[in-house]
Amino acid sequence: MPKIVDREKRRTEIVDAYLRVLARDGGRAGTSRAVATELGVATGSLWHYFDDFDAVIAAAFHHIFENTTARILNRTEGLRGLPALEAAVREMLPLEQVTQEEAAVVVIFWGRVATEPQMGHTQIEVENRWGAILTAHADEAVVDGALRADTPVADLVDTLLVLTTGQQVEYVVRTSIGVAARQWSLVEHALRPWRRH
């Protein structure tokens, strides 16, 4: 009797193996051969579950998006307004080990999108979902009086999204701007004109 394979479980195992390889050995090590070795299988067996390696990278990016969104919702539970907004942004930035490891995958994914633009739909999904979360908390902050009534919420949220996106690159290429203290200083700079004191 043929063995029944849980296709989604196997896809998840492949993505997890890819993420382990990157976390342990760095971005250049993230190859199909390395992933297969990590799983103890032949490289060709990966293609029963993914069309190509770009699809593995895209799935890893989507996995990170889902995990980060879950962390944002967990971190902001019971919070509202400005504290919730700041907590959400902290989860988006590469400030801690988990988000720093994820940043490498994010930047690799963006590099692939440059030549395969159809892969970019997940980034649009990220910006829409996270933008909605940040907008809700910024609106609360205005209602609560923590941000000024004339705060341009849409522009502020766009600024924070672009800032968190850019900091992924700054961290991965190890610039001084990517240092945690400077990352958060830029967030404070974006918020400062709209804070009510």
Short mmCIF file of C-alpha atoms in Angstrom, two decimals, residues 80-82 135-151 153 196:
data_model
loop_
_atom_site.label_atom_id
_atom_site.label_comp_id
_atom_site.label_asym_id
_atom_site.label_seq_id
_atom_site.Cartn_x
_atom_site.Cartn_y
_atom_site.Cartn_z
CA ARG A 80 -4.34 50.20 22.76
CA GLY A 81 -3.26 53.48 21.27
CA LEU A 82 0.36 54.59 21.36
CA THR A 135 -3.66 52.44 11.56
CA ALA A 136 -6.09 51.09 14.16
CA HIS A 137 -3.63 51.78 16.99
CA ALA A 138 -2.66 55.21 15.64
CA ASP A 139 -6.34 56.15 15.42
CA GLU A 140 -6.75 55.03 19.03
CA ALA A 141 -3.75 57.14 20.02
CA VAL A 142 -5.40 60.19 18.47
CA VAL A 143 -8.67 59.46 20.30
CA ASP A 144 -6.75 58.88 23.55
CA GLY A 145 -4.93 62.20 23.16
CA ALA A 146 -1.47 60.60 22.95
CA LEU A 147 -1.11 61.81 19.34
CA ARG A 148 -2.26 65.18 18.10
CA ALA A 149 -5.71 65.49 16.54
CA ASP A 150 -4.14 66.65 13.26
CA THR A 151 -1.82 63.64 13.01
CA VAL A 153 -2.32 58.87 10.36
CA ARG A 196 1.09 65.34 22.67
#
